[in-house]
C-alpha positions as a Markdown table, in Angstrom:
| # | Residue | x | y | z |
|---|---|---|---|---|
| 1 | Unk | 137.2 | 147.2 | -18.8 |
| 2 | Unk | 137.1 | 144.7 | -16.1 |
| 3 | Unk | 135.9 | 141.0 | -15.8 |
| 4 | Unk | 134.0 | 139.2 | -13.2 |
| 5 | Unk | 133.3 | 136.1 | -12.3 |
| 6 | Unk | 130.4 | 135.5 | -10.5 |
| 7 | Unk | 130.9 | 134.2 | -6.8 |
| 8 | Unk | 128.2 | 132.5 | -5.0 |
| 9 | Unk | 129.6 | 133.6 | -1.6 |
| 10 | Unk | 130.0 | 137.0 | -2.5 |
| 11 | Unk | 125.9 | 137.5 | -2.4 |
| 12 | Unk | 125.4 | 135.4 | 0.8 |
| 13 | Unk | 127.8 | 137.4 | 2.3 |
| 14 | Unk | 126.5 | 141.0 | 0.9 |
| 15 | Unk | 123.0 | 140.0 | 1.6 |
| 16 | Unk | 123.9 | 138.4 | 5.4 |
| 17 | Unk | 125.2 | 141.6 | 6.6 |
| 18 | Unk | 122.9 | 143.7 | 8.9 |
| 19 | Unk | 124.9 | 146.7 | 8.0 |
| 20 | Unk | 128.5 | 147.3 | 6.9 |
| 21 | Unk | 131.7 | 149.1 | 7.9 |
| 22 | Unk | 133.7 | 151.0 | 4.7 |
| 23 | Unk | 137.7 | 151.5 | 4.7 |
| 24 | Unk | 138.3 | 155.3 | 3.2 |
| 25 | Unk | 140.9 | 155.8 | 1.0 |
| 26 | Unk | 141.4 | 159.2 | 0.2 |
| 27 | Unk | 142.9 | 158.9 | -3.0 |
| 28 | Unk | 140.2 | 156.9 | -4.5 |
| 29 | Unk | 137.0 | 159.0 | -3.3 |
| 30 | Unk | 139.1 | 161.9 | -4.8 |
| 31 | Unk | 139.5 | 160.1 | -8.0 |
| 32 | Unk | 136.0 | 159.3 | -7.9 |
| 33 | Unk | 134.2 | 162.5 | -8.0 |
| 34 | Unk | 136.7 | 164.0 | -10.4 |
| 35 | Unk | 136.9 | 161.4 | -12.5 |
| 36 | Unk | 133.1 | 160.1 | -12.3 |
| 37 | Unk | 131.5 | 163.1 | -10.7 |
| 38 | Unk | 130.2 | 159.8 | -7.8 |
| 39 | Unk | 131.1 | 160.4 | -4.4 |
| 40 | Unk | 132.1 | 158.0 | -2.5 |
| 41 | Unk | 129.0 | 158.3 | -0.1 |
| 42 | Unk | 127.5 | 157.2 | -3.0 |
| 43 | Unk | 129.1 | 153.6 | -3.3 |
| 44 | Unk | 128.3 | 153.2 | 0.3 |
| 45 | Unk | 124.6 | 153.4 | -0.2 |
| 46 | Unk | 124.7 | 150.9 | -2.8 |
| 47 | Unk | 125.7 | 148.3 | -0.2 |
| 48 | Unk | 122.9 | 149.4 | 2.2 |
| 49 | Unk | 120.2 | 149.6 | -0.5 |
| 50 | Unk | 119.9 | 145.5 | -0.7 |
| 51 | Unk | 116.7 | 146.1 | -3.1 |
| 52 | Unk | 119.1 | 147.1 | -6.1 |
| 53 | Unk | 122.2 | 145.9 | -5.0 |
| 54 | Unk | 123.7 | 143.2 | -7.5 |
| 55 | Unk | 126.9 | 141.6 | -6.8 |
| 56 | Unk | 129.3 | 141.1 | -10.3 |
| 57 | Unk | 131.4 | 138.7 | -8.2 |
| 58 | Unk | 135.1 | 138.7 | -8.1 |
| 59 | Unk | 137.6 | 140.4 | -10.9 |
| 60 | Unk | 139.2 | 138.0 | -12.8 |
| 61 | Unk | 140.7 | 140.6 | -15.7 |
| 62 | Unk | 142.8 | 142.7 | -15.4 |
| 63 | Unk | 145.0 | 140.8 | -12.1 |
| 64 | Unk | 144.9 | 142.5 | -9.1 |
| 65 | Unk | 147.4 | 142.3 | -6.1 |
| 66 | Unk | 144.3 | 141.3 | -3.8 |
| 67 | Unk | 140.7 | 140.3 | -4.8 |
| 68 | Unk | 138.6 | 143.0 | -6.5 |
| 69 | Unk | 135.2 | 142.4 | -6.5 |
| 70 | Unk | 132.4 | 144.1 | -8.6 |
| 71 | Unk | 128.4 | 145.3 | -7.8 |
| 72 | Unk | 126.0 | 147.7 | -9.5 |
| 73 | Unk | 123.4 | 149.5 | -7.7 |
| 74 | Unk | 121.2 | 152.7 | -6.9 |
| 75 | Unk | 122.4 | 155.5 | -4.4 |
| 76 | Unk | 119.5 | 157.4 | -2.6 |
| 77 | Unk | 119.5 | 160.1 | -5.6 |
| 78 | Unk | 118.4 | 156.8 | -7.9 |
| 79 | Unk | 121.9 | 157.1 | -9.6 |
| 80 | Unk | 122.7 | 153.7 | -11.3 |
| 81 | Unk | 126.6 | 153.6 | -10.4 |
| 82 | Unk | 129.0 | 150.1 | -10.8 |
| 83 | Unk | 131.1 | 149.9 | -7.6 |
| 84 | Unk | 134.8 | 148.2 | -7.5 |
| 85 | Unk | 135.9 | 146.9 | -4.1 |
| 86 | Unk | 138.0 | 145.0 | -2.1 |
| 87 | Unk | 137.5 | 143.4 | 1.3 |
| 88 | Unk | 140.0 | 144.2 | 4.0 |
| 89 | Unk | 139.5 | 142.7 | 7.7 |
| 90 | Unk | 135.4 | 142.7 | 7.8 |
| 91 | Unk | 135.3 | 146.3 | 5.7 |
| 92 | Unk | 134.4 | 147.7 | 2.4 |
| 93 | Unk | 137.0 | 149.6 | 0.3 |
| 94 | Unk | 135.7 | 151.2 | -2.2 |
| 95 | Unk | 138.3 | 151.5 | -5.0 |
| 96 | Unk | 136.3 | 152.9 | -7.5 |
| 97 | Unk | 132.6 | 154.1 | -8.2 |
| 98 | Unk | 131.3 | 155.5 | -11.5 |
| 99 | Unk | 127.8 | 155.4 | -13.7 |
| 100 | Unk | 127.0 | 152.2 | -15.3 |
């Protein structure tokens, strides 16, 4: 299971944003829903419901090849799903997205 740290920039950044832009990776929404039953579309609205939305920080364990960062939340059906992400010029990319 992963780690996180938390990151006091990581929630001024999340909470500053008027809306946000998401990087699709195929592979990953695929493993999502067959994995998790959670599509992707579901991660996203975790970032847009700011109510709910709490930021883990950034994934210390296991080491990644770029920063992983960590945030639970509620999608619109009132799902409680943990997101994993990375940050890639501005954009969200999900990498994975399951039930807490």
């Amino acid at each position: 299971m992963a780690q996180f740290e938390f990151v006091a920039w990581l929630v001024k950044w999340l909470l500053s944003q008027p809306d946000f832009e998401f990087d699709c990776d195929n592979g990953n929404a695929i493993k999502s829903v067959n994995k998790h039953n959670v599509p992707v579309e579901s991660a996203e609205q975790i970032f847009r419901n700011k109510e709910v939305l709490a930021p883990l920080g950034i994934q210390i364990s296991p080491s990644t090849n770029e920063p992983r960062f960590g945030a639970l939340g509620m999608d619109l059906l009132g799902r409680r799903l943990s997101v994993c992400f990375t940050i890639r010029s501005g954009k969200i990319r999900i990498i994975s997205v399951r039930p807490m």
